[in-house]
Amino acid sequence: MAELEGLEFGKSDFVLLDEVTMEQFMENLRLRFEKGRIYTYIGEVVVSVNPYRQMDIYGKDTIEAYRGRELYENPPHLYAVSDAAYKAMKRRAKDTCIVISGESGAGKTEASKYIMQYIAAITNPSQRAEVESVKNVLLKSNCVLEAFGNAKTNRNDNSSRFGKYMDINFNFNGDPTGGHINNYLLEKVRGKMVEAATVIIINFFTVISALEVIGFSKEEINSIYQILASILLLGNLQFESDGESVQILGQEAVNQISELTATEPESVSKTLLYRTVATGGGEVIEKGHTEQQACFGRDAFAKALYERLFGWIVGRINTVIEVKDYNPVLHGKNTVIGVLDIYGFEIFDNNSFEQFCINYCNEKLQQLFIELILQQEQAEYQREGITWQHIDYFNNQIIVDLVEQPHKGIISILDEACLTVGNVTDTVCLDSMDTKLAQHPHYTSRKLSPSDKSMEFQKHFRIRHYAGDVTYSVEGILDKNKDLLFQDFKRLMYNSTNPVLKEMWPDGQLSITEVTKRPLTAATLFKNSIVALVDKLACKEPYYVRCIKPNEMKSPMLFDDARCQHQVAYLGLLENVMVRRAGFAYRQPYARFLQRYKMTCEYTWPNHLMASDREAVEAIVTQHGFQDDVAYGHTKLFVRTPRSLFTLEQERAALIPILVLFLQKVWRGALARMRCRRMRAIYAIMGCYKRYKVKAHFWEVERRFANVRNMADYGKSVEWPTPPAALAQFHKNTVMLHRRWWARQIVKKIPPSDMLEVRAKVAALTALSGERKDWGISRAWERDYLANARDCPQTSSGFIRVSKELRNKDEYSQVLFSGFCRKVNRFNKSTDRSLLVTDKFVYKLEPKKQYKVMKRLPLDAFTGLSLTSGVDQMVVLHTSSEDDVLLCLQRGVLCPNQDRVGELVGALVDHFTRENKQRLGSRGHMNKQHAVGLIVAGQRPQLEPSLLTQRNHFTNHTPGIYHCHSCWCSRLALNNCHEMNQSRWRF
């Protein structure tokens, strides 16, 4: 059943009506129409009411909603029956067909277009070009066939004046590979050409585009225009008679027709005015037409031209879309979906030959419909082991026989009248039918029923169809049944130089003496085509769309009860409901029934523990007390009355909100647990990965440094691997350890005599690296330059004597540095002096007075050292008493470019470092009083701030110019700086 629609929209399936009566049927149909629900089911049959307005129910979202779903899962729709036919074709490799029927204006053509669009939309998901091409041609063919086969009538603005059956071929993947179109009974008697031309003009560009997509060449399209123009011109031809012969009024129209049909003007005139016949002796003679015969010939020629044009267009489309070179062994089974857009019953005030053929067609289709429905029902009951009860229904085989039975049927009588030599009139034909069919229960006429004044004598006969009584007029019925087109017209068109026209008239190649058999009548041709159509449909699994026209005003609001009830009657919809409900109104496989209703029973929710689904379904039925209203098949449950189903549906609808809340709760909990497990997994993976990265780093370090002991540089050139973030500090420590180890390996090779110099250079490097451009690291450091004869050969002996005396007196053990310097006081006066730095005292000596001690300061009194970042030799020694010493070291005599500042710094830093280590080792802490602070180029070393005195220091920007960092003044002489004047720099 269909769901997702409330009771305010009525019953979505007529099978579910409380009582199957015409009143309830019409009431439900009217309610759904007024609520905008134009589709309703009868089981698997779709009843469609023309809404006469555009409805937003055919978009891509709707297509997706119906794709692959069952009929009962969504509201009734054309897409549902289309999908059902497609699934049956694809899943079971079963040929299917969709039969669309209804009267003119009921929406059959639109329904067929929507079905085609749906099939095109759900196929070819891989977008293969050849399949897309086939789909485009199939869709565009609708536009072309509408342009040439539809017309505006009193009842329909776009009425299909022909029946169309299209076979769509599918490969094993379910993609369309081609198709074939059959057309039935193109109506040609209502000024059809004018209407068709109007449609083409209105939709000119759309039709041209469609023709080009299908594959019509420009020459073929031009030929179509020429033929249409010829038909219009034929309608303008007039004839006149002078009593002996007939002439054409105006030769200009004949010339134009001749030009358009690529024939000779004389041949056109001759064909219109004369008829060539062969006598019994084989002689060929020409007979002139009367004015009436000429008009009949002209009209027959125009109609035949249009009929042949339409047939050629259909054939041309078929040559494009037909499957060629299909090999089932290579390509799999080729399955088919047929779409039949056929006219429904027509009952007008004046019914003629066309209505007779159309209603006969519907009798055949109705017969097939009833037989297939009953056959399917019976086959399913037998397959499921359900006892089948015979259903009485109207068997219209008697009406079909009335029309098509050989020798006795109406078609045979018409053909006999058409083939009889002599002047057989429509009245004579009616008398023949009255004689032969007088005893038939479904045939009557005014002659047979004199009291029935709704018919006229010698004009009307009536057939009691399954859809109702229809009165037909016999006026013109023989002419419509005959082939009034003379062979001369066929030969004229076959001899045309236009290849399209020549192709349309292959029977014109026969000469007049070769034509020995009369062509079949229109009724016989139509009967043969309908029989072939029914045979095609009978071998397919059918699906039905029954279209209803709600009113004659084309209004979206008006529902004409009488009009609609008449259509419901002749479409047999009420009988269809009865047949559907005669056995069981509802059936469903056990698994699907259980899935839908298991929440209504405590023994089946959420999952049953029984041996089979059938036992679980029995538990549901028993709990609700429906045992007497159901039957159990082998695979399906059959429910007899709709009320049982409604009870289940109502209980299910009441439980749905509760279950939804429960499922939401469970699902939210499941999502939270999933997120928790995912997070745990993520952290576990992250932990494992981090451990792996750590181990991998260890392994890589071990691999790279495995052989460093045997390397010449002890691994200094080995590149360290990039550590993970967690090992950043470990990496620094490891690098430091390796550097220390590397340093120890290098230091081991240094002789003990060089260690003092090495320690001093290391100390200077620590203090001055990156701060001073040149500090003498590249040369040998001698420290005691005053005692070195190479530095001062004249005075070295005097200094050695004085140093020994001082050593004995002050008991120092080591000379840290000695050398010449220039002392500068605050008055900018400079004096040559000598500097002696020992491990206990700093001496200022007068070299000119035999190195007389000018001043002696304890080494512990010095708290810091300042120098510039340039190449000058200026040094400031800071004391705790703020009695700083400013001096400039002199370069060596032999080597005037020596930088001795670095040597002095290295000696002092090394000495104080060792002193501090000794005190720290003995006392456990550092004596701040003996710490040394160093300031170079405006940058203080990273020592404890409290150990550094906040002194002025200088930066060398240009040679000879010093800038005070306190006031940023620039002076050639330091004593001009006001900051310098306030400081106590004395020695």
PDB file of N, CA and C in Angstrom, residues 756-757 759-761 779 781-787 799 803 807 812-819 835-843 857-860 862 877 889 900-915 932:
ATOM      1  N   LEU A 756      97.910  25.622  29.527  1.00  0.00           N
ATOM      2  CA  LEU A 756      97.610  26.943  30.070  1.00  0.00           C
ATOM      3  C   LEU A 756      97.107  27.873  28.974  1.00  0.00           C
ATOM      4  N   GLU A 757      97.793  27.860  27.850  1.00  0.00           N
ATOM      5  CA  GLU A 757      97.377  28.697  26.721  1.00  0.00           C
ATOM      6  C   GLU A 757      96.014  28.246  26.174  1.00  0.00           C
ATOM      7  N   ARG A 759      93.571  26.754  27.834  1.00  0.00           N
ATOM      8  CA  ARG A 759      92.505  27.162  28.734  1.00  0.00           C
ATOM      9  C   ARG A 759      92.192  28.647  28.588  1.00  0.00           C
ATOM     10  N   ALA A 760      93.259  29.453  28.408  1.00  0.00           N
ATOM     11  CA  ALA A 760      93.043  30.889  28.266  1.00  0.00           C
ATOM     12  C   ALA A 760      92.276  31.203  26.971  1.00  0.00           C
ATOM     13  N   LYS A 761      92.645  30.536  25.900  1.00  0.00           N
ATOM     14  CA  LYS A 761      91.940  30.786  24.628  1.00  0.00           C
ATOM     15  C   LYS A 761      90.485  30.322  24.704  1.00  0.00           C
ATOM     16  N   ARG A 779      97.109  33.296  16.912  1.00  0.00           N
ATOM     17  CA  ARG A 779      98.550  33.342  17.201  1.00  0.00           C
ATOM     18  C   ARG A 779      98.837  32.687  18.553  1.00  0.00           C
ATOM     19  N   TRP A 781     100.052  32.579  22.331  1.00  0.00           N
ATOM     20  CA  TRP A 781      99.991  33.543  23.432  1.00  0.00           C
ATOM     21  C   TRP A 781     101.171  33.273  24.388  1.00  0.00           C
ATOM     22  N   GLU A 782     101.910  34.366  24.614  1.00  0.00           N
ATOM     23  CA  GLU A 782     103.097  34.236  25.480  1.00  0.00           C
ATOM     24  C   GLU A 782     102.857  34.777  26.897  1.00  0.00           C
ATOM     25  N   ARG A 783     101.773  35.525  27.090  1.00  0.00           N
ATOM     26  CA  ARG A 783     101.362  36.081  28.375  1.00  0.00           C
ATOM     27  C   ARG A 783     102.394  37.079  28.937  1.00  0.00           C
ATOM     28  N   ASP A 784     103.568  36.592  29.308  1.00  0.00           N
ATOM     29  CA  ASP A 784     104.576  37.439  29.992  1.00  0.00           C
ATOM     30  C   ASP A 784     105.462  38.073  28.938  1.00  0.00           C
ATOM     31  N   TYR A 785     104.898  39.121  28.262  1.00  0.00           N
ATOM     32  CA  TYR A 785     105.630  39.733  27.152  1.00  0.00           C
ATOM     33  C   TYR A 785     106.810  40.581  27.639  1.00  0.00           C
ATOM     34  N   LEU A 786     106.715  41.114  28.867  1.00  0.00           N
ATOM     35  CA  LEU A 786     107.832  41.943  29.381  1.00  0.00           C
ATOM     36  C   LEU A 786     109.063  41.100  29.687  1.00  0.00           C
ATOM     37  N   ALA A 787     108.817  39.834  30.004  1.00  0.00           N
ATOM     38  CA  ALA A 787     109.946  38.942  30.265  1.00  0.00           C
ATOM     39  C   ALA A 787     110.475  38.308  29.008  1.00  0.00           C
ATOM     40  N   PHE A 799     113.092  43.804  33.876  1.00  0.00           N
ATOM     41  CA  PHE A 799     111.750  43.371  34.303  1.00  0.00           C
ATOM     42  C   PHE A 799     111.829  42.033  35.003  1.00  0.00           C
ATOM     43  N   SER A 803     110.410  41.373  38.660  1.00  0.00           N
ATOM     44  CA  SER A 803     109.353  40.377  38.864  1.00  0.00           C
ATOM     45  C   SER A 803     109.760  39.342  39.903  1.00  0.00           C
ATOM     46  N   ARG A 807     107.829  38.646  43.258  1.00  0.00           N
ATOM     47  CA  ARG A 807     107.381  37.291  43.554  1.00  0.00           C
ATOM     48  C   ARG A 807     107.795  36.901  44.978  1.00  0.00           C
ATOM     49  N   TYR A 812     103.374  35.723  44.961  1.00  0.00           N
ATOM     50  CA  TYR A 812     102.435  35.232  43.925  1.00  0.00           C
ATOM     51  C   TYR A 812     103.086  34.064  43.221  1.00  0.00           C
ATOM     52  N   SER A 813     102.308  33.241  42.643  1.00  0.00           N
ATOM     53  CA  SER A 813     102.837  32.011  42.041  1.00  0.00           C
ATOM     54  C   SER A 813     102.847  32.027  40.521  1.00  0.00           C
ATOM     55  N   GLN A 814     102.113  32.936  39.916  1.00  0.00           N
ATOM     56  CA  GLN A 814     101.973  32.867  38.454  1.00  0.00           C
ATOM     57  C   GLN A 814     101.753  34.255  37.890  1.00  0.00           C
ATOM     58  N   VAL A 815     102.384  34.525  36.765  1.00  0.00           N
ATOM     59  CA  VAL A 815     102.158  35.767  36.023  1.00  0.00           C
ATOM     60  C   VAL A 815     101.059  35.466  34.991  1.00  0.00           C
ATOM     61  N   LEU A 816      99.967  36.199  35.131  1.00  0.00           N
ATOM     62  CA  LEU A 816      98.863  35.987  34.190  1.00  0.00           C
ATOM     63  C   LEU A 816      99.070  36.752  32.899  1.00  0.00           C
ATOM     64  N   PHE A 817      99.615  37.984  32.998  1.00  0.00           N
ATOM     65  CA  PHE A 817      99.814  38.797  31.796  1.00  0.00           C
ATOM     66  C   PHE A 817     100.772  39.925  32.161  1.00  0.00           C
ATOM     67  N   SER A 818     101.615  40.277  31.173  1.00  0.00           N
ATOM     68  CA  SER A 818     102.476  41.460  31.327  1.00  0.00           C
ATOM     69  C   SER A 818     102.703  42.046  29.954  1.00  0.00           C
ATOM     70  N   GLY A 819     102.836  43.361  29.925  1.00  0.00           N
ATOM     71  CA  GLY A 819     103.039  44.027  28.651  1.00  0.00           C
ATOM     72  C   GLY A 819     103.020  45.525  28.804  1.00  0.00           C
ATOM     73  N   LEU A 835     102.241  46.901  32.483  1.00  0.00           N
ATOM     74  CA  LEU A 835     101.189  46.241  33.257  1.00  0.00           C
ATOM     75  C   LEU A 835     101.640  44.838  33.563  1.00  0.00           C
ATOM     76  N   LEU A 836     101.527  44.499  34.860  1.00  0.00           N
ATOM     77  CA  LEU A 836     101.868  43.158  35.310  1.00  0.00           C
ATOM     78  C   LEU A 836     100.673  42.649  36.092  1.00  0.00           C
ATOM     79  N   VAL A 837     100.107  41.544  35.596  1.00  0.00           N
ATOM     80  CA  VAL A 837      98.956  40.931  36.251  1.00  0.00           C
ATOM     81  C   VAL A 837      99.386  39.560  36.725  1.00  0.00           C
ATOM     82  N   THR A 838      99.317  39.376  38.051  1.00  0.00           N
ATOM     83  CA  THR A 838      99.645  38.077  38.630  1.00  0.00           C
ATOM     84  C   THR A 838      98.401  37.481  39.235  1.00  0.00           C
ATOM     85  N   ASP A 839      98.562  36.309  39.835  1.00  0.00           N
ATOM     86  CA  ASP A 839      97.409  35.633  40.410  1.00  0.00           C
ATOM     87  C   ASP A 839      96.988  36.237  41.729  1.00  0.00           C
ATOM     88  N   LYS A 840      97.716  37.306  42.217  1.00  0.00           N
ATOM     89  CA  LYS A 840      97.331  37.955  43.467  1.00  0.00           C
ATOM     90  C   LYS A 840      97.196  39.462  43.329  1.00  0.00           C
ATOM     91  N   PHE A 841      98.082  40.092  42.520  1.00  0.00           N
ATOM     92  CA  PHE A 841      98.082  41.541  42.424  1.00  0.00           C
ATOM     93  C   PHE A 841      98.177  41.976  40.976  1.00  0.00           C
ATOM     94  N   VAL A 842      97.776  43.226  40.771  1.00  0.00           N
ATOM     95  CA  VAL A 842      97.944  43.906  39.493  1.00  0.00           C
ATOM     96  C   VAL A 842      98.872  45.086  39.752  1.00  0.00           C
ATOM     97  N   TYR A 843      99.960  45.104  38.965  1.00  0.00           N
ATOM     98  CA  TYR A 843     100.993  46.124  39.199  1.00  0.00           C
ATOM     99  C   TYR A 843     101.030  47.076  38.012  1.00  0.00           C
ATOM    100  N   LEU A 857      97.529  46.844  43.185  1.00  0.00           N
ATOM    101  CA  LEU A 857      96.140  46.602  43.586  1.00  0.00           C
ATOM    102  C   LEU A 857      95.906  45.094  43.695  1.00  0.00           C
ATOM    103  N   PRO A 858      95.211  44.680  44.727  1.00  0.00           N
ATOM    104  CA  PRO A 858      94.900  43.245  44.821  1.00  0.00           C
ATOM    105  C   PRO A 858      93.988  42.814  43.649  1.00  0.00           C
ATOM    106  N   LEU A 859      94.251  41.653  43.197  1.00  0.00           N
ATOM    107  CA  LEU A 859      93.440  41.155  42.061  1.00  0.00           C
ATOM    108  C   LEU A 859      91.973  40.966  42.461  1.00  0.00           C
ATOM    109  N   ASP A 860      91.740  40.664  43.740  1.00  0.00           N
ATOM    110  CA  ASP A 860      90.369  40.469  44.190  1.00  0.00           C
ATOM    111  C   ASP A 860      89.569  41.754  44.182  1.00  0.00           C
ATOM    112  N   PHE A 862      89.224  43.764  41.724  1.00  0.00           N
ATOM    113  CA  PHE A 862      88.625  44.008  40.406  1.00  0.00           C
ATOM    114  C   PHE A 862      87.317  43.209  40.272  1.00  0.00           C
ATOM    115  N   LEU A 877      89.334  48.334  33.493  1.00  0.00           N
ATOM    116  CA  LEU A 877      89.298  47.408  34.617  1.00  0.00           C
ATOM    117  C   LEU A 877      88.490  48.056  35.730  1.00  0.00           C
ATOM    118  N   LEU A 889      96.388  48.798  25.665  1.00  0.00           N
ATOM    119  CA  LEU A 889      97.520  47.872  25.533  1.00  0.00           C
ATOM    120  C   LEU A 889      98.294  48.197  24.266  1.00  0.00           C
ATOM    121  N   ARG A 900      96.220  42.012  21.784  1.00  0.00           N
ATOM    122  CA  ARG A 900      96.515  41.396  23.072  1.00  0.00           C
ATOM    123  C   ARG A 900      95.347  41.513  24.055  1.00  0.00           C
ATOM    124  N   VAL A 901      94.264  42.182  23.612  1.00  0.00           N
ATOM    125  CA  VAL A 901      93.107  42.297  24.498  1.00  0.00           C
ATOM    126  C   VAL A 901      92.540  40.913  24.796  1.00  0.00           C
ATOM    127  N   GLY A 902      92.406  40.087  23.748  1.00  0.00           N
ATOM    128  CA  GLY A 902      91.862  38.760  23.945  1.00  0.00           C
ATOM    129  C   GLY A 902      92.696  37.933  24.884  1.00  0.00           C
ATOM    130  N   GLU A 903      94.008  38.114  24.803  1.00  0.00           N
ATOM    131  CA  GLU A 903      94.895  37.355  25.682  1.00  0.00           C
ATOM    132  C   GLU A 903      94.709  37.768  27.132  1.00  0.00           C
ATOM    133  N   LEU A 904      94.586  39.076  27.388  1.00  0.00           N
ATOM    134  CA  LEU A 904      94.358  39.552  28.745  1.00  0.00           C
ATOM    135  C   LEU A 904      93.019  39.034  29.272  1.00  0.00           C
ATOM    136  N   VAL A 905      91.972  39.128  28.422  1.00  0.00           N
ATOM    137  CA  VAL A 905      90.662  38.650  28.843  1.00  0.00           C
ATOM    138  C   VAL A 905      90.708  37.162  29.138  1.00  0.00           C
ATOM    139  N   GLY A 906      91.330  36.385  28.253  1.00  0.00           N
ATOM    140  CA  GLY A 906      91.398  34.946  28.451  1.00  0.00           C
ATOM    141  C   GLY A 906      92.125  34.574  29.714  1.00  0.00           C
ATOM    142  N   ALA A 907      93.225  35.255  29.992  1.00  0.00           N
ATOM    143  CA  ALA A 907      93.995  34.945  31.202  1.00  0.00           C
ATOM    144  C   ALA A 907      93.190  35.239  32.456  1.00  0.00           C
ATOM    145  N   LEU A 908      92.509  36.401  32.482  1.00  0.00           N
ATOM    146  CA  LEU A 908      91.734  36.757  33.664  1.00  0.00           C
ATOM    147  C   LEU A 908      90.531  35.844  33.836  1.00  0.00           C
ATOM    148  N   VAL A 909      89.777  35.609  32.765  1.00  0.00           N
ATOM    149  CA  VAL A 909      88.595  34.745  32.872  1.00  0.00           C
ATOM    150  C   VAL A 909      88.991  33.343  33.290  1.00  0.00           C
ATOM    151  N   ASP A 910      90.066  32.823  32.709  1.00  0.00           N
ATOM    152  CA  ASP A 910      90.498  31.477  33.074  1.00  0.00           C
ATOM    153  C   ASP A 910      90.910  31.421  34.541  1.00  0.00           C
ATOM    154  N   HIS A 911      91.614  32.453  34.970  1.00  0.00           N
ATOM    155  CA  HIS A 911      92.066  32.456  36.368  1.00  0.00           C
ATOM    156  C   HIS A 911      90.890  32.506  37.320  1.00  0.00           C
ATOM    157  N   PHE A 912      89.993  33.448  37.079  1.00  0.00           N
ATOM    158  CA  PHE A 912      88.856  33.579  37.995  1.00  0.00           C
ATOM    159  C   PHE A 912      87.919  32.380  37.919  1.00  0.00           C
ATOM    160  N   THR A 913      87.801  31.771  36.742  1.00  0.00           N
ATOM    161  CA  THR A 913      86.959  30.575  36.626  1.00  0.00           C
ATOM    162  C   THR A 913      87.507  29.449  37.475  1.00  0.00           C
ATOM    163  N   ARG A 914      88.806  29.246  37.385  1.00  0.00           N
ATOM    164  CA  ARG A 914      89.404  28.178  38.204  1.00  0.00           C
ATOM    165  C   ARG A 914      89.329  28.497  39.686  1.00  0.00           C
ATOM    166  N   GLU A 915      89.497  29.768  40.018  1.00  0.00           N
ATOM    167  CA  GLU A 915      89.392  30.176  41.419  1.00  0.00           C
ATOM    168  C   GLU A 915      87.977  29.924  41.950  1.00  0.00           C
ATOM    169  N   VAL A 932      83.605  37.792  38.043  1.00  0.00           N
ATOM    170  CA  VAL A 932      84.050  38.781  37.067  1.00  0.00           C
ATOM    171  C   VAL A 932      82.943  38.981  36.047  1.00  0.00           C
TER     172      VAL A 932
END
